[in-house]
mmCIF file of N, CA and C in Angstrom:
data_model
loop_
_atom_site.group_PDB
_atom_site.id
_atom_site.type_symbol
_atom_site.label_atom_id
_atom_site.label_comp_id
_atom_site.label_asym_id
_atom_site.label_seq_id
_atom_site.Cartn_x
_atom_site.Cartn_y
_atom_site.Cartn_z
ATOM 1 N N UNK A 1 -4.393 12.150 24.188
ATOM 2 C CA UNK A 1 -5.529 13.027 23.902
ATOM 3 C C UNK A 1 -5.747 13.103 22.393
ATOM 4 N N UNK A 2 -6.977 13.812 21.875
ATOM 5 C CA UNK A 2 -6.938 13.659 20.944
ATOM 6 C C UNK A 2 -6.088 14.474 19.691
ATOM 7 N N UNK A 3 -5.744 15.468 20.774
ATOM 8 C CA UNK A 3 -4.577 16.498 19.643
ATOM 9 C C UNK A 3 -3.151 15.844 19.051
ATOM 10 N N UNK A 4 -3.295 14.411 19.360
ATOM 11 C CA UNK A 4 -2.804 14.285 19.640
ATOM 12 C C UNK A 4 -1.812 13.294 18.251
ATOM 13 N N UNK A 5 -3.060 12.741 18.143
ATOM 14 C CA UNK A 5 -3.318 12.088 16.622
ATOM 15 C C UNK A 5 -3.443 12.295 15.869
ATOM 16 N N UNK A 6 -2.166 12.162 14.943
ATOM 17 C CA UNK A 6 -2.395 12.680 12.937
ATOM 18 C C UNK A 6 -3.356 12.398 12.654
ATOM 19 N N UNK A 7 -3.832 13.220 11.948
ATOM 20 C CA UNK A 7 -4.884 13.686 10.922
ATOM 21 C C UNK A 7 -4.646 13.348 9.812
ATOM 22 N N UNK A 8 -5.569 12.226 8.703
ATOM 23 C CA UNK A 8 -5.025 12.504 7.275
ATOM 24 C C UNK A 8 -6.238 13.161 6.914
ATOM 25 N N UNK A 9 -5.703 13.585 5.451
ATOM 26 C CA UNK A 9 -6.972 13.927 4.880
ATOM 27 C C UNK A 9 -7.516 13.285 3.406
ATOM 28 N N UNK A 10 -8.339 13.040 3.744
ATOM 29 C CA UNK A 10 -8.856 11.995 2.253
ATOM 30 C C UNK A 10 -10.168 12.781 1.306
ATOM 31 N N UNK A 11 -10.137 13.215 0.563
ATOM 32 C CA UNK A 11 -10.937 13.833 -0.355
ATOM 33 C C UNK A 11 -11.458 12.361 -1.371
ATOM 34 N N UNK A 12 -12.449 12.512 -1.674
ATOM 35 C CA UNK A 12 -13.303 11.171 -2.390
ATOM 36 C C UNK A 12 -14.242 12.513 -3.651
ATOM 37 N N UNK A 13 -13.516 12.015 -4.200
ATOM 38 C CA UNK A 13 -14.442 13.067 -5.829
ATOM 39 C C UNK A 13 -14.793 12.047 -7.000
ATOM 40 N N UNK A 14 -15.689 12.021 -7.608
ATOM 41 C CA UNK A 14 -16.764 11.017 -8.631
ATOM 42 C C UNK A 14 -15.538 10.266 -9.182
ATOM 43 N N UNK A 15 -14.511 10.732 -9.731
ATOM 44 C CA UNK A 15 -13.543 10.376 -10.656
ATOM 45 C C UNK A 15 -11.839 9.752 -9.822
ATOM 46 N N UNK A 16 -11.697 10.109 -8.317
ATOM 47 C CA UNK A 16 -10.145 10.526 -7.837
ATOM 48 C C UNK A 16 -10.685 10.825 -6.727
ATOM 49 N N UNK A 17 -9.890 9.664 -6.248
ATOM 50 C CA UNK A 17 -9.590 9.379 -4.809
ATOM 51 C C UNK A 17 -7.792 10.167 -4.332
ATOM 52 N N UNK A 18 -8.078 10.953 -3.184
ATOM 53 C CA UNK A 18 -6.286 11.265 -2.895
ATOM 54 C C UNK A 18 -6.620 11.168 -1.157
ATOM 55 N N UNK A 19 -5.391 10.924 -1.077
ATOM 56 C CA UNK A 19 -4.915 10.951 0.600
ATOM 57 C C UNK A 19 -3.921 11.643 0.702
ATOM 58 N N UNK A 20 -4.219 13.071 1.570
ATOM 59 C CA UNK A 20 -3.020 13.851 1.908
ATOM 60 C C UNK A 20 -2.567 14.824 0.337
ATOM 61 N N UNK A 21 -3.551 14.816 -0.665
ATOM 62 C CA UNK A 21 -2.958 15.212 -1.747
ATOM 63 C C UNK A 21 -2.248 14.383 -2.567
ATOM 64 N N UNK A 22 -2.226 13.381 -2.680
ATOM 65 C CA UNK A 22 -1.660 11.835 -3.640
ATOM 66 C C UNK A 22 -2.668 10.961 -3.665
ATOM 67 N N UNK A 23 -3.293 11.068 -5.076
ATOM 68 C CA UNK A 23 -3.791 10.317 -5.557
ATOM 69 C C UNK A 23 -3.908 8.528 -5.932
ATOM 70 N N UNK A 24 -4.835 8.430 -5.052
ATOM 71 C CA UNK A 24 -4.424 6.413 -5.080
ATOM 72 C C UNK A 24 -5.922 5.799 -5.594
ATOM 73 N N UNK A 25 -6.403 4.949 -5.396
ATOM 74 C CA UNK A 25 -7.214 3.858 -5.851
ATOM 75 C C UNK A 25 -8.025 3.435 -4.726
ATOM 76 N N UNK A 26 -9.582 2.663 -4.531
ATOM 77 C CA UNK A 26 -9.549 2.508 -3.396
ATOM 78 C C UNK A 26 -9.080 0.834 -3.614
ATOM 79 N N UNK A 27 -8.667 0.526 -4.217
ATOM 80 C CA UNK A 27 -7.588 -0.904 -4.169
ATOM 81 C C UNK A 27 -6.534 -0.634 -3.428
ATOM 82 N N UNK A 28 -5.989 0.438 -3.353
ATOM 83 C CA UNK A 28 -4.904 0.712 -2.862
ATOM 84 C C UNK A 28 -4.677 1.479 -1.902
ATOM 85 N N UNK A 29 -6.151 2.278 -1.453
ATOM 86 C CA UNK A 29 -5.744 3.106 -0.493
ATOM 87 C C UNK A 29 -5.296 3.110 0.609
ATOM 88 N N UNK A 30 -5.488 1.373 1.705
ATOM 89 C CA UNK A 30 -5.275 1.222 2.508
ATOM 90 C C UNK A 30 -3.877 0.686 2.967
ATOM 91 N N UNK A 31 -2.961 0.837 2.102
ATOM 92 C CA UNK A 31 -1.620 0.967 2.031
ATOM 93 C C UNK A 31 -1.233 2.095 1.896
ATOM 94 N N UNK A 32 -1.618 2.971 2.467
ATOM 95 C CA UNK A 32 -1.092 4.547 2.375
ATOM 96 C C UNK A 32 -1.698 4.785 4.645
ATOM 97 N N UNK A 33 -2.113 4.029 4.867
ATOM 98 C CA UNK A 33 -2.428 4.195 6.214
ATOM 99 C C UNK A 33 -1.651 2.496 6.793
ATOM 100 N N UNK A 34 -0.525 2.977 8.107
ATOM 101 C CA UNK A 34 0.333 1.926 8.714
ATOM 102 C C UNK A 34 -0.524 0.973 9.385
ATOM 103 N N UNK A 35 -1.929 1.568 9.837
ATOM 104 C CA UNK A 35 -2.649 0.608 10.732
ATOM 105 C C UNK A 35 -1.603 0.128 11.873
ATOM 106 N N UNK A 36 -0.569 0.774 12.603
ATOM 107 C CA UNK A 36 0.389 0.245 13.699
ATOM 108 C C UNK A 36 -0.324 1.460 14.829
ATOM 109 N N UNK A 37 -0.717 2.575 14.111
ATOM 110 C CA UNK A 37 -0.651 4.032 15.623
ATOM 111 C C UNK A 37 -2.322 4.813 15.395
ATOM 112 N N UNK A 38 -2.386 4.995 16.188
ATOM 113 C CA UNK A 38 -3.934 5.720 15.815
ATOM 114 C C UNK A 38 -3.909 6.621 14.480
ATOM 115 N N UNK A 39 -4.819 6.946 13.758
ATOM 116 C CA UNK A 39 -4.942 7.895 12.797
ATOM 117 C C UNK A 39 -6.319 8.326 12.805
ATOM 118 N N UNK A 40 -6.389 9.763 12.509
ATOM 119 C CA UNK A 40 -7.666 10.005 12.040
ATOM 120 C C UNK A 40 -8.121 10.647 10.826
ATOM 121 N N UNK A 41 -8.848 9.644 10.170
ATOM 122 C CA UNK A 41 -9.271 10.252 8.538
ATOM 123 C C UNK A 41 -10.467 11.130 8.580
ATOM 124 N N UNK A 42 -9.886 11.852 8.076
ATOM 125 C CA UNK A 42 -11.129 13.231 7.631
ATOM 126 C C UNK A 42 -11.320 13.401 6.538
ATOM 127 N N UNK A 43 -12.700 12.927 5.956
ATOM 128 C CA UNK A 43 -13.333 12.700 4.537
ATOM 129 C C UNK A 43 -13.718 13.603 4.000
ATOM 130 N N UNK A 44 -13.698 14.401 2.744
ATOM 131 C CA UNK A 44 -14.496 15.233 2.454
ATOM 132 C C UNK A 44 -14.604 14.733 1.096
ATOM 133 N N UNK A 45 -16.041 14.986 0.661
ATOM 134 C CA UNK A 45 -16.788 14.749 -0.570
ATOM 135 C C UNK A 45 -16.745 15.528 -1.537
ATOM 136 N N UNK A 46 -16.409 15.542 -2.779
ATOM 137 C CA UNK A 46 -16.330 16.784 -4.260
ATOM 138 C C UNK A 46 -17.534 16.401 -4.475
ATOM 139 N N UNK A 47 -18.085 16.907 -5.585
ATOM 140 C CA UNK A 47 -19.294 17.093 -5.995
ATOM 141 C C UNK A 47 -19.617 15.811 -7.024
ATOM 142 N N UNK A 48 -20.883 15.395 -7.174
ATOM 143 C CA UNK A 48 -21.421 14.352 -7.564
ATOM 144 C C UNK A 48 -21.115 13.154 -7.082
ATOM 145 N N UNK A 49 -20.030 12.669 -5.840
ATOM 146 C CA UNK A 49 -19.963 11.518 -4.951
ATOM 147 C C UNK A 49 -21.515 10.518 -4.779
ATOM 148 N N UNK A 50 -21.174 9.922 -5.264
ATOM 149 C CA UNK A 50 -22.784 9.081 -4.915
ATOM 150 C C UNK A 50 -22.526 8.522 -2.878
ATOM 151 N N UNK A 51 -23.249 7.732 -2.387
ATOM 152 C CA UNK A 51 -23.482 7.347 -1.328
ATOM 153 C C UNK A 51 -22.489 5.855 -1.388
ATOM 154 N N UNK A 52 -23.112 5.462 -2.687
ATOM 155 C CA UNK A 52 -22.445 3.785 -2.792
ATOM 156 C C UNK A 52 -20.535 4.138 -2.509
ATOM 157 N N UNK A 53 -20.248 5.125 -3.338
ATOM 158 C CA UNK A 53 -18.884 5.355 -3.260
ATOM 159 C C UNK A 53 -18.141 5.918 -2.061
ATOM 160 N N UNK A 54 -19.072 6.754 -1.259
ATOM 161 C CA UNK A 54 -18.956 6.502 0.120
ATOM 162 C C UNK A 54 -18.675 5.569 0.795
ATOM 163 N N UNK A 55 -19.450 4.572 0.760
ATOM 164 C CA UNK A 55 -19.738 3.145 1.346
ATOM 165 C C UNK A 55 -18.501 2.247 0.745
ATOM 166 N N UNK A 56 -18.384 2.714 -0.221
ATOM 167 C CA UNK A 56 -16.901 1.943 -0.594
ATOM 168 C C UNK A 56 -16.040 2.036 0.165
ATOM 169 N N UNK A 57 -15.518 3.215 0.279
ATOM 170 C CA UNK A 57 -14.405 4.034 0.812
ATOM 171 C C UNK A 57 -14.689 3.877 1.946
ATOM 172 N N UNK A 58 -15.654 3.929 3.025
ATOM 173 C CA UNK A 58 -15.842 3.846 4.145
ATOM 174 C C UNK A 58 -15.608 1.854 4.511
ATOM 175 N N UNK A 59 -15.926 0.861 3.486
ATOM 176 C CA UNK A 59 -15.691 -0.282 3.787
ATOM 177 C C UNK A 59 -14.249 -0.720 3.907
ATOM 178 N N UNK A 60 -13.544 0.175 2.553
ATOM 179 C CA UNK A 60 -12.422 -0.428 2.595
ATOM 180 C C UNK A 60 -11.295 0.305 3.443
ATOM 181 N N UNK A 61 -11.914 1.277 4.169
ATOM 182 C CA UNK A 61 -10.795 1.559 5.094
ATOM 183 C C UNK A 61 -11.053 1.421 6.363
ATOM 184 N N UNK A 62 -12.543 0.560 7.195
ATOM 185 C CA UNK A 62 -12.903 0.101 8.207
ATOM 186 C C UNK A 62 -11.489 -1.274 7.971
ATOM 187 N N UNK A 63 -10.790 -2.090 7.267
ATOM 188 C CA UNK A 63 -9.942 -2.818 7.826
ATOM 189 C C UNK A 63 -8.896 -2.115 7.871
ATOM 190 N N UNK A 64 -8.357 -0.770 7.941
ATOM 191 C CA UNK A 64 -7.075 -0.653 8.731
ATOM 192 C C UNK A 64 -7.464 -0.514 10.222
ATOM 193 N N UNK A 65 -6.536 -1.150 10.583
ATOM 194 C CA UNK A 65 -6.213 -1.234 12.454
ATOM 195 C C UNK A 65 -6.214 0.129 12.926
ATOM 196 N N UNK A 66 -6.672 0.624 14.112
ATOM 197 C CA UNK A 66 -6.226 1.940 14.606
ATOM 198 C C UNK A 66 -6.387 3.197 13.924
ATOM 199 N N UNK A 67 -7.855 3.095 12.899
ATOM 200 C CA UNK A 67 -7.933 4.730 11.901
ATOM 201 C C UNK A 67 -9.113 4.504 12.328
ATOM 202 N N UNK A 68 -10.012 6.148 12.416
ATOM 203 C CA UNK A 68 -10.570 6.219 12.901
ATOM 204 C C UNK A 68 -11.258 7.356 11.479
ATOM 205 N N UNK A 69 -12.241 7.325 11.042
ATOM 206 C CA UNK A 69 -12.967 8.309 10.153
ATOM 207 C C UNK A 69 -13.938 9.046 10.343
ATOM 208 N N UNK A 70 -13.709 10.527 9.849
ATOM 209 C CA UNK A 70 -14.997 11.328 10.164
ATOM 210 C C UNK A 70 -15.356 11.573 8.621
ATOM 211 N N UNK A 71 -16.633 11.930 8.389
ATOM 212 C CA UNK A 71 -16.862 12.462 7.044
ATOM 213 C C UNK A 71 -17.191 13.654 7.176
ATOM 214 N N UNK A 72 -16.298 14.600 6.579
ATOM 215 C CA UNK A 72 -16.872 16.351 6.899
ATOM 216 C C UNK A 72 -17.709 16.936 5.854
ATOM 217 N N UNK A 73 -18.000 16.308 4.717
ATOM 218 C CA UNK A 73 -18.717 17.235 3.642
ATOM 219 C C UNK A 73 -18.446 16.947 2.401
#
């Protein structure tokens, strides 16, 4: 079910990217997710996020295996 599945949380702000509160890169972010077990990322946006940087972040973590993303705000 779905309660079932960790939750990360990924905050995307103009300057700093973090997952879970640790700050990474989006070069790097997708080594912070195993891609082996379901996950679900929950996005939230700081202020002045453009769309493109969205679209980043949303490209480069469509190749982990088994994560699943919502964007909350």
């Amino acid at each position: 079910s779905n309660q079932d599945i960790p939750i990360r949380f990924v905050k995307l702000e103009q300057d700093r990217l973090l997952v879970d509160g640790t700050v990474t890169t989006l070069d790097s972010v997708t080594k912070l997710f195993d891609g082996t077990s379901e996950q679900m990322a929950l996005i939230s946006l700081g202020q002045n996020v453009t769309s493109q940087q969205l679209i980043d972040l949303l490209t480069a973590l469509k190749g982990v295996a088994h994560l699943r993303t919502q964007v909350i705000g």
